[in-house]
Coordinates of C-alpha atoms in Angstrom, one line a residue:
Chain A
M1 CA -43.7 0.3 37.2
L2 CA -40.7 1.2 34.7
R3 CA -39.4 -2.2 34.8
R4 CA -42.6 -4.2 33.7
I5 CA -43.2 -2.1 30.5
F6 CA -39.9 -2.9 29.5
H7 CA -39.8 -6.4 30.3
Q8 CA -43.5 -6.7 28.0
V9 CA -41.1 -4.7 24.9
W10 CA -38.6 -6.7 25.7
D11 CA -40.9 -9.6 25.1
W12 CA -43.4 -7.9 21.6
L13 CA -40.0 -7.7 20.1
E14 CA -38.6 -10.6 20.9
D15 CA -41.9 -12.4 19.4
R16 CA -42.3 -10.6 17.0
T17 CA -38.4 -10.4 16.0
G18 CA -36.7 -13.2 17.7
L19 CA -33.9 -11.3 17.5
P20 CA -32.6 -10.6 21.4
E21 CA -32.8 -14.6 22.4
M22 CA -31.0 -15.2 18.9
I23 CA -28.1 -12.1 19.4
G24 CA -28.1 -13.6 22.8
R25 CA -27.7 -16.9 22.8
T26 CA -24.8 -16.0 20.1
A27 CA -23.3 -13.6 22.8
R28 CA -23.4 -16.7 25.5
H29 CA -21.5 -19.6 23.1
L30 CA -19.5 -21.3 24.7
V31 CA -15.2 -20.6 24.6
P32 CA -12.4 -23.3 26.0
P33 CA -12.2 -21.7 29.8
D34 CA -8.5 -20.7 28.5
A35 CA -8.6 -18.4 25.9
K36 CA -8.2 -15.4 26.9
W37 CA -5.3 -12.3 26.5
W38 CA -4.0 -14.0 23.3
Y39 CA -7.3 -14.2 21.9
V40 CA -8.1 -10.6 21.9
F41 CA -6.3 -9.6 18.4
G42 CA -9.4 -10.3 15.9
G43 CA -11.4 -8.6 17.9
A44 CA -9.2 -5.5 18.1
T45 CA -9.5 -5.8 14.9
L46 CA -13.1 -5.5 14.0
C47 CA -13.1 -3.0 16.7
A48 CA -10.6 -0.5 14.9
F49 CA -13.1 -1.2 11.5
M50 CA -15.9 -0.2 12.9
V51 CA -13.6 3.3 14.4
Q52 CA -13.0 3.4 10.6
V53 CA -16.2 3.0 10.0
V54 CA -17.5 5.5 12.5
T55 CA -14.9 8.6 11.7
G56 CA -14.9 7.8 7.5
I57 CA -18.7 8.7 7.5
A58 CA -18.1 11.1 9.1
L59 CA -15.6 12.7 7.0
A60 CA -17.1 11.7 4.4
F61 CA -19.4 15.1 5.7
S62 CA -16.6 17.7 4.0
Y63 CA -14.6 15.4 1.4
I64 CA -15.1 16.3 -1.7
P65 CA -13.2 13.3 -4.1
S66 CA -12.1 15.1 -6.7
A67 CA -8.9 16.2 -7.9
G68 CA -9.7 19.7 -8.0
E69 CA -11.3 19.9 -4.7
A70 CA -9.6 16.8 -2.0
Y71 CA -6.8 18.6 -1.3
A72 CA -8.8 21.7 0.0
T73 CA -11.3 19.5 1.7
L74 CA -8.5 18.2 3.6
H75 CA -6.9 21.3 4.4
F76 CA -10.3 22.2 6.1
I77 CA -10.8 19.1 7.4
S78 CA -7.0 19.1 9.6
A79 CA -7.4 23.2 9.8
E80 CA -10.5 24.8 9.9
A81 CA -13.1 22.5 10.3
P82 CA -14.3 21.9 14.2
F83 CA -12.7 18.4 15.5
G84 CA -11.5 17.6 11.6
H85 CA -8.5 17.0 13.3
F86 CA -9.0 15.3 16.0
L87 CA -11.6 13.3 13.3
R88 CA -8.3 13.1 10.9
G89 CA -5.6 11.5 13.0
L90 CA -8.4 9.3 14.5
H91 CA -9.1 7.7 10.7
Y92 CA -4.5 7.6 10.4
Y93 CA -4.3 6.1 14.3
G94 CA -7.8 3.8 13.3
A95 CA -6.2 2.4 10.5
S96 CA -2.9 1.8 11.7
A97 CA -4.5 -0.2 14.3
M98 CA -5.7 -1.7 12.8
V99 CA -2.8 -2.8 10.1
L100 CA -0.7 -3.4 13.7
M101 CA -4.2 -5.8 14.7
V102 CA -4.6 -7.3 12.0
G103 CA -0.8 -7.9 11.8
L104 CA -0.6 -9.5 15.3
H105 CA -3.6 -11.8 15.3
M106 CA -2.4 -13.3 12.6
A107 CA 0.9 -14.1 13.8
Q108 CA -1.0 -15.0 16.8
V109 CA -3.1 -18.1 15.1
F110 CA -1.0 -19.0 13.3
L111 CA 1.8 -19.2 16.5
A112 CA -1.5 -20.9 18.1
G113 CA -1.7 -23.1 14.8
A114 CA -5.5 -22.6 15.2
Y115 CA -5.7 -22.0 11.4
K116 CA -5.7 -26.3 10.9
F117 CA -9.0 -28.8 11.1
P118 CA -11.6 -27.3 10.6
R119 CA -10.7 -23.6 11.2
E120 CA -8.9 -23.9 6.9
L121 CA -11.6 -21.3 5.9
N122 CA -10.8 -18.7 8.9
W123 CA -7.9 -19.0 7.9
A124 CA -8.7 -18.0 4.5
T125 CA -11.0 -15.8 4.8
G126 CA -8.6 -14.2 7.9
V127 CA -6.1 -13.4 4.9
L128 CA -9.1 -11.8 2.4
L129 CA -9.4 -9.4 4.8
L130 CA -5.7 -8.6 5.3
A131 CA -4.8 -7.8 1.7
F132 CA -8.6 -6.3 1.7
T133 CA -6.7 -3.9 5.1
L134 CA -3.8 -3.2 3.3
A135 CA -5.7 -1.9 0.2
M136 CA -7.9 0.0 2.4
G137 CA -4.5 1.1 3.8
F138 CA -3.0 2.0 0.0
T139 CA -6.4 4.0 -1.5
G140 CA -7.1 5.9 1.8
Q141 CA -3.3 7.0 1.8
L142 CA -4.0 8.2 -1.1
L143 CA -7.4 9.8 -0.7
R144 CA -5.5 13.3 0.9
G145 CA -5.4 13.7 -2.4
D146 CA -1.7 16.2 -1.9
Q147 CA 1.8 15.4 -4.3
N148 CA 2.8 11.9 -2.9
A149 CA -0.8 10.6 -3.5
V150 CA -0.2 11.3 -7.1
W151 CA 3.3 9.5 -7.0
T152 CA 1.6 6.9 -4.9
V153 CA -0.2 6.3 -7.9
V154 CA 2.3 6.3 -10.3
V155 CA 4.4 4.2 -8.8
A156 CA 1.4 1.7 -8.4
A157 CA 0.6 1.7 -12.0
E158 CA 4.1 1.8 -12.7
Q159 CA 4.6 -1.5 -10.5
A160 CA 1.5 -3.1 -12.2
G161 CA 2.8 -2.2 -15.2
R162 CA 5.8 -5.7 -14.5
A163 CA 2.9 -7.6 -15.2
P164 CA 2.9 -9.7 -18.1
F165 CA 0.4 -9.7 -21.3
I166 CA -2.0 -7.1 -19.3
G167 CA 0.5 -4.6 -17.9
Q168 CA 0.3 -1.5 -19.7
S169 CA -3.9 -1.7 -18.9
L170 CA -3.6 -2.8 -15.9
G171 CA -1.6 0.8 -15.3
H172 CA -3.9 2.9 -16.8
F173 CA -6.5 1.3 -15.3
I174 CA -4.9 2.2 -11.7
M175 CA -4.3 5.6 -12.9
G176 CA -8.1 5.7 -14.6
G177 CA -6.9 6.9 -17.6
D178 CA -3.4 7.8 -19.4
T179 CA -2.4 9.9 -16.3
V180 CA -2.8 10.9 -13.3
G181 CA -5.9 13.3 -13.4
G182 CA -9.8 14.2 -12.5
A183 CA -10.5 10.8 -12.8
T184 CA -8.1 8.9 -10.5
F185 CA -10.1 10.5 -7.5
T186 CA -13.4 9.9 -8.0
R187 CA -12.7 6.0 -8.7
F188 CA -10.0 5.1 -5.6
F189 CA -12.5 7.6 -3.5
A190 CA -15.3 4.4 -5.2
I191 CA -12.8 2.0 -4.0
H192 CA -12.5 3.0 -0.7
V193 CA -15.5 4.4 0.0
F194 CA -17.9 1.5 -1.0
I195 CA -16.2 -1.4 -3.0
M196 CA -13.4 -2.3 0.1
P197 CA -15.6 -1.2 3.2
G198 CA -18.4 -4.0 1.2
F199 CA -15.5 -6.3 1.2
I200 CA -14.9 -5.9 4.6
F201 CA -18.5 -6.4 5.9
A202 CA -19.2 -9.4 3.7
F203 CA -16.1 -11.2 4.8
V204 CA -15.8 -10.0 9.0
G205 CA -19.1 -11.4 8.5
L206 CA -18.8 -15.0 7.4
H207 CA -15.4 -15.2 9.4
L208 CA -17.1 -14.9 12.0
W209 CA -19.6 -17.3 10.7
L210 CA -16.7 -19.3 11.0
V211 CA -16.0 -18.2 14.0
L212 CA -19.1 -19.4 15.4
R213 CA -19.9 -22.7 13.4
H214 CA -16.1 -24.3 15.0
G215 CA -16.2 -22.8 17.9
I216 CA -13.2 -20.6 19.0
S217 CA -9.7 -23.0 19.4
E218 CA -8.4 -24.4 22.6
P219 CA -5.1 -22.9 23.4
P220 CA -2.9 -26.2 22.5
K221 CA -1.1 -28.4 24.0
A222 CA 2.5 -30.2 23.2
G223 CA 1.5 -34.4 22.4
Q224 CA -2.5 -33.6 21.7
P225 CA -2.2 -33.3 17.5
V226 CA -5.4 -32.4 15.6
D227 CA -6.7 -35.3 14.2
P228 CA -9.8 -34.7 11.7
K229 CA -11.0 -38.8 12.3
T230 CA -11.5 -37.3 16.7
Y231 CA -11.0 -33.4 16.8
R232 CA -15.0 -32.4 16.2
R233 CA -16.0 -35.1 19.5
E234 CA -13.1 -34.5 21.5
Y235 CA -13.7 -30.3 20.7
Q236 CA -17.0 -30.8 21.5
E237 CA -16.5 -33.0 25.1
L238 CA -13.8 -30.0 25.8
I239 CA -16.6 -27.5 25.4
K240 CA -20.0 -29.2 26.7
K241 CA -17.5 -29.8 30.1
K242 CA -16.0 -27.3 30.9
G243 CA -16.8 -23.9 28.4
R244 CA -17.8 -20.6 29.4
P245 CA -19.7 -18.2 28.3
F246 CA -18.4 -15.8 25.6
W247 CA -20.3 -13.1 27.2
P248 CA -19.1 -11.5 28.9
D249 CA -16.5 -14.4 31.0
A250 CA -13.8 -14.2 27.4
A251 CA -15.9 -10.9 26.4
W252 CA -14.7 -8.8 28.9
R253 CA -11.5 -8.8 27.5
D254 CA -12.1 -7.8 24.4
T255 CA -13.8 -5.0 26.0
V256 CA -10.7 -3.7 27.6
F257 CA -8.5 -4.1 24.9
C258 CA -10.8 -2.4 22.3
V259 CA -11.2 0.6 25.1
T260 CA -7.4 0.7 25.9
M261 CA -7.0 0.6 21.9
I262 CA -9.3 4.0 21.8
V263 CA -7.7 5.6 24.2
V264 CA -4.8 5.2 22.3
I265 CA -5.4 5.9 19.2
A266 CA -7.3 9.0 20.6
V267 CA -4.2 10.6 22.6
L268 CA -1.5 9.8 19.6
A269 CA -5.0 11.6 17.2
L270 CA -5.0 14.5 20.1
V271 CA -1.2 14.9 20.6
S272 CA 0.6 13.3 16.9
G273 CA -2.1 14.0 14.9
A274 CA -2.6 12.9 10.8
P275 CA 0.4 13.3 9.1
P276 CA 0.7 16.6 7.6
L277 CA 0.0 17.2 4.2
G278 CA 2.3 17.7 1.4
K279 CA 2.5 20.1 -1.7
P280 CA -0.6 20.6 -3.9
P281 CA -1.5 17.7 -6.2
D282 CA 0.2 19.2 -8.9
P283 CA 2.1 16.7 -11.2
S284 CA 4.2 19.5 -12.7
I285 CA 5.8 20.0 -9.8
I286 CA 8.9 18.4 -10.1
D287 CA 10.4 18.5 -6.6
A288 CA 8.9 15.2 -5.1
T289 CA 10.4 13.1 -2.4
P290 CA 7.1 10.3 -3.0
R291 CA 7.1 8.6 0.0
P292 CA 3.9 5.6 1.2
D293 CA 1.9 5.6 5.0
W294 CA 4.1 3.9 7.5
Y295 CA 2.6 -0.1 7.0
F296 CA 4.6 0.3 3.4
M297 CA 7.8 1.5 3.7
W298 CA 9.2 -1.8 4.2
Y299 CA 7.7 -2.5 0.7
F300 CA 9.5 1.0 -0.5
A301 CA 12.9 -0.3 1.0
V302 CA 11.9 -4.5 -1.0
L303 CA 11.9 -1.5 -4.6
A304 CA 15.3 -0.3 -3.7
L305 CA 16.9 -2.4 -2.7
L306 CA 15.5 -5.5 -5.3
P307 CA 19.0 -6.7 -7.5
H308 CA 18.6 -4.8 -11.0
G309 CA 17.2 -6.7 -13.5
T310 CA 14.9 -9.2 -10.7
E311 CA 11.8 -6.4 -10.3
Q312 CA 10.4 -7.6 -13.4
Y313 CA 9.4 -11.3 -11.2
V314 CA 9.5 -10.2 -8.0
L315 CA 7.0 -7.5 -8.3
V316 CA 4.1 -9.3 -10.0
Y317 CA 5.2 -13.1 -8.4
G318 CA 6.2 -11.8 -5.2
P319 CA 2.8 -10.7 -3.9
L320 CA 1.0 -13.9 -6.3
L321 CA 3.2 -16.2 -4.4
V322 CA 3.0 -15.1 -0.6
G323 CA -0.7 -14.9 -1.7
I324 CA -0.5 -18.1 -2.4
I325 CA 1.4 -19.5 0.5
L326 CA -0.8 -18.1 2.9
M327 CA -4.1 -19.4 1.1
G328 CA -2.2 -23.2 1.0
L329 CA -1.5 -22.9 4.3
P330 CA -4.1 -24.6 5.6
F331 CA -4.6 -27.3 3.6
I332 CA -0.9 -28.5 3.8
F333 CA -0.7 -28.2 7.2
N334 CA -4.1 -28.7 8.4
R335 CA -3.3 -32.0 10.6
G336 CA -1.0 -32.8 13.5
E337 CA 0.6 -30.4 16.7
R338 CA -0.6 -27.1 17.5
S339 CA 1.7 -26.6 20.5
L340 CA 4.8 -24.2 19.8
R341 CA 6.9 -26.7 21.3
R342 CA 6.7 -29.0 18.8
R343 CA 6.7 -26.3 16.2
P344 CA 10.5 -25.2 16.2
W345 CA 10.2 -23.6 12.8
A346 CA 6.9 -22.0 13.0
V347 CA 8.2 -19.6 15.4
A348 CA 11.1 -19.5 13.2
V349 CA 9.7 -18.3 10.5
V350 CA 7.0 -15.3 12.4
V351 CA 10.6 -14.4 14.1
M352 CA 11.9 -13.8 10.6
I353 CA 8.7 -12.2 9.2
V354 CA 9.2 -9.6 12.0
V355 CA 12.9 -9.3 12.1
M356 CA 13.2 -8.9 7.6
I357 CA 10.0 -6.2 7.8
A358 CA 11.2 -4.6 11.1
T359 CA 15.0 -4.4 9.6
L360 CA 13.1 -3.0 5.8
W361 CA 10.7 -0.4 7.5
L362 CA 14.4 1.1 9.6
E363 CA 15.9 1.3 6.0
G364 CA 12.8 2.9 3.7
V365 CA 13.4 5.1 6.6
D366 CA 16.5 6.1 7.0
S367 CA 16.2 5.9 2.6
P368 CA 20.0 6.0 2.3
W369 CA 19.1 4.9 -1.3
S370 CA 17.9 8.0 -2.1
P371 CA 20.2 10.8 -3.0
N372 CA 20.8 13.7 -1.3
F373 CA 19.4 17.1 -3.0
T374 CA 19.8 19.2 0.1
A375 CA 23.8 18.9 0.7
P376 CA 24.5 22.3 1.2
P377 CA 28.6 22.6 -1.0
L378 CA 31.4 22.4 1.2
S379 CA 32.5 24.1 3.9
A380 CA 36.2 25.9 3.5
S381 CA 37.1 24.2 7.1
V382 CA 35.9 20.7 5.9
V383 CA 37.8 21.0 2.1
G384 CA 40.7 22.4 4.1
A385 CA 41.5 24.7 1.0
T386 CA 41.0 28.6 -0.5
N387 CA 41.5 27.1 -3.5
G388 CA 43.1 26.0 -5.8
P389 CA 43.2 22.0 -6.9
V390 CA 41.9 20.6 -3.6
F391 CA 39.6 24.1 -3.5
L392 CA 38.8 23.6 -7.0
G393 CA 37.7 19.5 -6.0
G394 CA 35.9 19.9 -3.0
Q395 CA 34.1 22.6 -5.6
L396 CA 33.2 20.3 -8.0
F397 CA 32.4 17.1 -5.8
H398 CA 29.5 19.3 -4.5
D399 CA 28.9 20.7 -8.4
K400 CA 28.8 17.0 -10.0
G401 CA 26.8 15.5 -7.9
C402 CA 29.0 13.0 -5.7
I403 CA 28.3 14.5 -2.6
N404 CA 23.9 13.7 -3.3
C405 CA 25.0 9.8 -3.3
H406 CA 28.6 10.1 -0.6
L407 CA 29.3 11.2 2.5
I408 CA 32.2 13.9 3.7
G409 CA 32.3 14.2 7.2
D410 CA 28.6 14.4 8.1
D411 CA 27.8 16.0 5.2
G412 CA 26.1 14.3 1.9
G413 CA 24.1 11.3 1.3
R414 CA 25.4 8.0 1.4
R415 CA 23.9 5.9 -1.1
G416 CA 27.1 5.7 -2.1
P417 CA 30.6 4.3 0.4
D418 CA 31.7 7.1 2.8
L419 CA 34.3 8.8 1.5
T420 CA 35.9 10.2 5.1
D421 CA 38.7 8.3 4.7
V422 CA 39.0 7.1 0.7
A423 CA 42.4 8.5 1.0
G424 CA 43.2 5.3 3.2
R425 CA 41.5 3.1 1.4
L426 CA 42.3 4.1 -2.3
S427 CA 44.8 4.8 -4.2
E428 CA 45.4 7.7 -7.0
N429 CA 45.3 5.3 -9.6
Q430 CA 42.1 4.1 -8.5
M431 CA 40.3 6.8 -7.7
I432 CA 40.6 7.8 -10.8
L433 CA 39.2 4.4 -12.4
R434 CA 36.5 4.5 -10.2
I435 CA 35.1 8.0 -11.0
A436 CA 35.8 7.6 -14.8
N437 CA 34.2 4.1 -14.9
G438 CA 31.7 4.6 -12.7
A439 CA 30.4 1.4 -11.3
V440 CA 26.4 0.1 -10.6
N441 CA 24.6 2.4 -8.5
M442 CA 27.6 4.7 -9.3
P443 CA 27.3 7.7 -13.0
A444 CA 30.4 7.1 -14.8
Y445 CA 32.7 10.8 -15.1
A446 CA 34.9 9.9 -17.4
G447 CA 32.8 12.6 -20.3
N448 CA 31.3 14.6 -17.9
L449 CA 34.5 15.8 -16.2
T450 CA 37.8 17.2 -18.1
P451 CA 41.6 15.7 -17.0
A452 CA 41.7 19.3 -15.1
E453 CA 38.4 18.9 -13.3
M454 CA 39.7 15.1 -13.2
D455 CA 42.8 15.9 -11.6
A456 CA 41.2 18.4 -9.1
L457 CA 38.7 16.1 -8.3
V458 CA 41.2 13.2 -7.2
A459 CA 43.4 15.5 -5.8
F460 CA 40.7 16.6 -3.1
L461 CA 39.7 13.0 -2.6
E462 CA 43.9 12.6 -1.5
T463 CA 43.0 14.5 1.5
R464 CA 40.2 13.0 2.5
K465 CA 42.2 10.2 5.4
I466 CA 41.1 10.1 8.9
P467 CA 44.7 10.5 10.6
G468 CA 45.4 7.0 12.3
P469 CA 46.0 6.2 15.9
Chain B
M1 CA -38.9 -19.2 20.4
K2 CA -41.1 -21.7 17.7
D3 CA -40.9 -21.2 14.0
P4 CA -44.4 -18.9 12.2
N5 CA -44.4 -22.1 9.2
P6 CA -43.4 -25.1 10.1
E7 CA -45.2 -26.3 6.8
A8 CA -43.0 -23.7 3.9
G9 CA -40.3 -25.6 2.0
G10 CA -40.3 -28.8 4.1
N11 CA -42.6 -31.5 2.6
H12 CA -40.3 -31.8 -0.1
C13 CA -41.0 -35.6 1.1
L14 CA -45.0 -35.6 -0.1
A15 CA -44.2 -34.4 -3.4
S16 CA -45.6 -36.1 -6.3
P17 CA -43.0 -37.0 -9.1
E18 CA -44.5 -33.8 -11.2
E19 CA -44.7 -31.4 -8.6
L20 CA -40.6 -32.3 -8.0
S21 CA -40.5 -32.1 -11.5
R22 CA -42.1 -28.4 -11.8
R23 CA -40.0 -27.4 -8.6
K24 CA -36.6 -28.5 -10.6
F25 CA -37.9 -26.5 -13.9
L26 CA -38.6 -23.6 -12.0
A27 CA -36.1 -23.4 -10.0
R28 CA -33.7 -24.2 -12.6
F29 CA -36.2 -21.3 -14.2
S30 CA -35.8 -18.8 -11.6
L31 CA -31.8 -19.2 -11.4
A32 CA -31.7 -18.0 -15.6
V33 CA -33.8 -15.5 -15.0
G34 CA -32.5 -13.6 -12.4
S35 CA -29.2 -14.1 -13.9
V36 CA -30.3 -12.4 -16.9
G37 CA -31.2 -9.9 -14.9
A38 CA -28.0 -10.1 -13.4
L39 CA -26.2 -9.5 -16.4
I40 CA -29.1 -6.4 -17.5
V41 CA -27.7 -4.5 -15.0
A42 CA -24.4 -5.4 -14.5
F43 CA -23.1 -5.2 -18.2
P44 CA -23.5 -1.5 -18.2
V45 CA -21.8 -1.5 -14.7
V46 CA -18.4 -3.5 -15.1
G47 CA -18.6 -1.6 -18.6
F48 CA -18.2 1.8 -17.2
I49 CA -15.6 0.9 -14.9
V50 CA -13.6 -1.0 -17.1
A51 CA -13.2 1.1 -19.6
P52 CA -9.8 2.7 -18.9
F53 CA -8.4 -0.3 -19.6
F54 CA -9.1 0.0 -22.8
Q55 CA -9.6 3.7 -23.8
R56 CA -6.7 5.4 -24.8
Q57 CA -6.4 9.5 -25.0
R58 CA -6.0 11.4 -28.5
E59 CA -2.7 12.6 -28.0
V60 CA -2.6 16.9 -29.1
W61 CA 0.3 19.3 -29.5
R62 CA 1.1 21.9 -26.4
S63 CA 3.0 24.5 -26.5
V64 CA 5.6 25.2 -23.9
G65 CA 6.8 28.8 -24.7
K66 CA 8.5 30.7 -27.3
A67 CA 11.4 28.6 -28.8
Q68 CA 13.6 31.4 -28.6
G69 CA 13.4 31.8 -25.1
F70 CA 15.3 28.0 -24.6
K71 CA 19.4 28.1 -24.9
V72 CA 21.1 26.2 -26.5
G73 CA 22.5 23.7 -24.0
E74 CA 19.7 24.5 -21.1
T75 CA 17.4 21.7 -19.5
V76 CA 14.6 23.2 -18.3
A77 CA 11.2 21.7 -16.4
V78 CA 7.8 22.6 -19.0
E79 CA 5.0 22.2 -17.7
Y80 CA 1.7 22.0 -19.9
E81 CA -2.2 20.7 -19.4
D82 CA -3.0 17.0 -20.6
A83 CA -4.9 15.8 -23.7
A84 CA -8.8 16.2 -22.5
P85 CA -8.1 16.9 -18.3
L86 CA -11.3 16.5 -17.0
P87 CA -13.1 19.2 -16.1
W88 CA -12.5 19.3 -12.3
A89 CA -8.9 17.7 -12.2
G90 CA -7.7 21.7 -11.0
V91 CA -4.0 21.7 -11.0
T92 CA -4.2 17.0 -12.1
A93 CA -4.5 18.6 -15.3
K94 CA -0.5 19.2 -15.9
S95 CA 1.9 17.1 -17.0
A96 CA 5.6 18.3 -16.6
A97 CA 8.6 16.9 -18.8
W98 CA 12.1 18.5 -19.6
L99 CA 13.2 20.0 -22.2
R100 CA 16.2 20.9 -23.7
R101 CA 17.4 22.9 -27.1
E102 CA 20.1 20.7 -28.4
N103 CA 21.0 23.3 -30.7
A104 CA 19.4 25.8 -33.3
D105 CA 16.1 23.7 -34.0
S106 CA 16.9 21.0 -32.7
F107 CA 14.9 20.0 -29.0
I108 CA 14.7 16.6 -27.5
A109 CA 11.9 16.1 -24.6
F110 CA 12.5 13.8 -21.4
S111 CA 9.9 11.9 -19.5
I112 CA 10.0 13.2 -16.1
N113 CA 9.6 9.9 -14.6
C114 CA 11.7 6.9 -13.4
T115 CA 11.8 4.2 -15.7
H116 CA 12.4 2.4 -12.3
L117 CA 8.5 2.9 -10.8
G118 CA 7.7 6.2 -12.6
C119 CA 8.9 8.9 -9.4
P120 CA 9.2 12.0 -11.1
V121 CA 13.8 12.8 -11.8
R122 CA 14.9 15.6 -11.3
W123 CA 17.9 18.0 -14.2
L124 CA 21.2 18.2 -11.7
P125 CA 22.4 20.5 -14.2
K126 CA 26.0 21.3 -13.2
A127 CA 27.0 17.8 -12.9
N128 CA 24.6 16.7 -16.4
L129 CA 22.5 13.9 -14.8
F130 CA 18.7 13.3 -13.9
M131 CA 18.3 11.8 -10.1
C132 CA 14.9 9.7 -9.1
P133 CA 14.3 10.8 -5.6
C134 CA 12.8 7.3 -4.9
H135 CA 15.3 5.1 -5.2
G136 CA 18.5 6.4 -6.4
G137 CA 18.2 5.7 -10.1
V138 CA 20.1 8.3 -12.3
Y139 CA 20.3 9.0 -16.0
Y140 CA 22.9 10.8 -18.3
A141 CA 22.7 14.0 -20.1
D142 CA 21.3 11.7 -23.2
G143 CA 18.4 9.9 -21.0
T144 CA 20.3 6.6 -21.2
V145 CA 20.5 5.2 -17.3
A146 CA 23.8 5.6 -15.8
A147 CA 23.3 3.6 -11.7
G148 CA 20.4 2.3 -9.7
P149 CA 17.4 0.1 -10.8
P150 CA 15.7 1.6 -13.8
P151 CA 16.3 -0.6 -16.4
L152 CA 15.5 1.6 -19.5
P153 CA 16.1 4.9 -20.8
L154 CA 14.1 7.7 -20.0
P155 CA 11.4 7.6 -22.9
R156 CA 11.3 10.7 -24.9
Y157 CA 7.7 12.9 -26.0
P158 CA 7.5 14.5 -29.5
V159 CA 8.0 17.8 -30.2
R160 CA 8.7 19.7 -32.6
V161 CA 8.5 24.0 -33.1
K162 CA 5.6 25.5 -35.2
D163 CA 5.6 29.0 -35.8
G164 CA 7.7 29.6 -33.6
D165 CA 6.3 27.5 -30.5
V166 CA 8.3 24.8 -28.6
Q167 CA 5.1 22.2 -28.8
I168 CA 5.3 18.4 -27.0
Q169 CA 2.6 15.9 -27.9
T170 CA 0.4 14.7 -25.1
S171 CA 1.6 11.5 -24.2
P172 CA 0.3 8.8 -21.8
V173 CA 2.8 8.1 -18.1
P174 CA 5.1 6.2 -19.5
I175 CA 4.9 2.9 -18.1
T176 CA 7.5 0.2 -18.5
Q177 CA 6.7 -3.5 -19.5

């Protein structure tokens, strides 16, 4: 009885909308038989995006995109609202998962040579989706509306400021005015919640349309290069002979992977939670240590480590060049071997990029270039004297800011060389020369120390020697 | 599944030359009229969004304290309200500067924004240096670059003493070109 009613409703819907048949046919489109676990990352990215849409809408129920109130609503969501802490965590780790999955998806597609003919535009729309994803990550961090958000906007405006001709205007455009203020957050809210998701929806649609149009690429085999003249026919033959319906033969893997990902996101959200809020978004609080979220930490390191004078070019033309290379890739290399055995450079490129980002990321987390503002004065046991020039030198080492950038034992910063054993490396004269004249990354102290202070400081440094074996 | 309207759109080949030229006209006409409609809506939308490209706020003098409250030679952080903050700006309406009394009647106001990427520099009074927490930029007491990546000296803001009050002129966040 129920079954009959269901069938009648189903048939009626089919007749009036035509959708059940169309959706079913699309879901059951044929895919290559050996498309297995390597093919789950694109679906996982979409899945993470859906998590973001749902959790984002929920957050919007309590969020006020106003500079004066965003911070308070974030506090409310994190500390007071039922499920708020969990929800914010889901949105944060969902974003992290989306960035990670889009990266894995891209690496997999590149390594499998799946961007070649006829799938050039699959890749190109994917590159745009990567850019939108990163833009979402960036604007999302700002909407937290804490002190870090304020300085992230300023840092972004300064980067845009390096663009030729329009830099100044672009910088003010990002801030929504001359300074960070009331206009800044409403604008980023509109971008994060309407504009970027709109683009993502549109381009995901296009991306999926292209996937259906050209089919999921078959796993590459060495010795079977892509030839635009014959590729389509060969692919159709393979699909006709050996194709499996996407639903459910392949889709079950996507489902399992996606759900596993959601479980991991949920566990992280419950256990670790979203990043804690910083200080209020008051630009007059100077005591700040601006840091990006993890997915931009490597770029933060790039900004610190660029050779002086090159940032003018790297900040503007670097991202532009990366964009051009990524967009141009499938059009330049649209034919030939897909298998990794015949494309050793593809492996090398991916390994190099991963190693580069990982290394820069570790450096960014560590930030040895940032002065240590919290180093306490050196203790008497470290200085090794309670009066006289060595004692005075030890005090000066702290007061003159040496300790902000140099280590003595475990105390101090790591911007400059570790001075625990400096007397083993430098003579008295060398020390005086260096202190007086400074270096690229060290201030010259000639005008900042009296001769007596210089003597005391050098006397202290002369005692910095690790006894030899 | 059957197309319920097999006739619609599929009969080009039966059209006479007049019908074809009429159709061509109607297509172009619709596109042109549609564009006008889109432009009418787009004009205020784009204008509203890109206005900050061209808008410059007026600059006003803000008192940051009595002149006698500042000791000669000392550098202190002062805060003041932006020129024309929006009503909902909250604490983001505030700005800060490093103010130093040079002598009895002259003050210097430094921007707190590092010229590398805009992070807030801190003044180390005993070391006589400004240091940036982001990428390790260091400036001497006079604002010139001492070390690290900053390409330019710390910008200075106009400052004056009026009726015993030290006043700083509100300025845009300095953006290094």
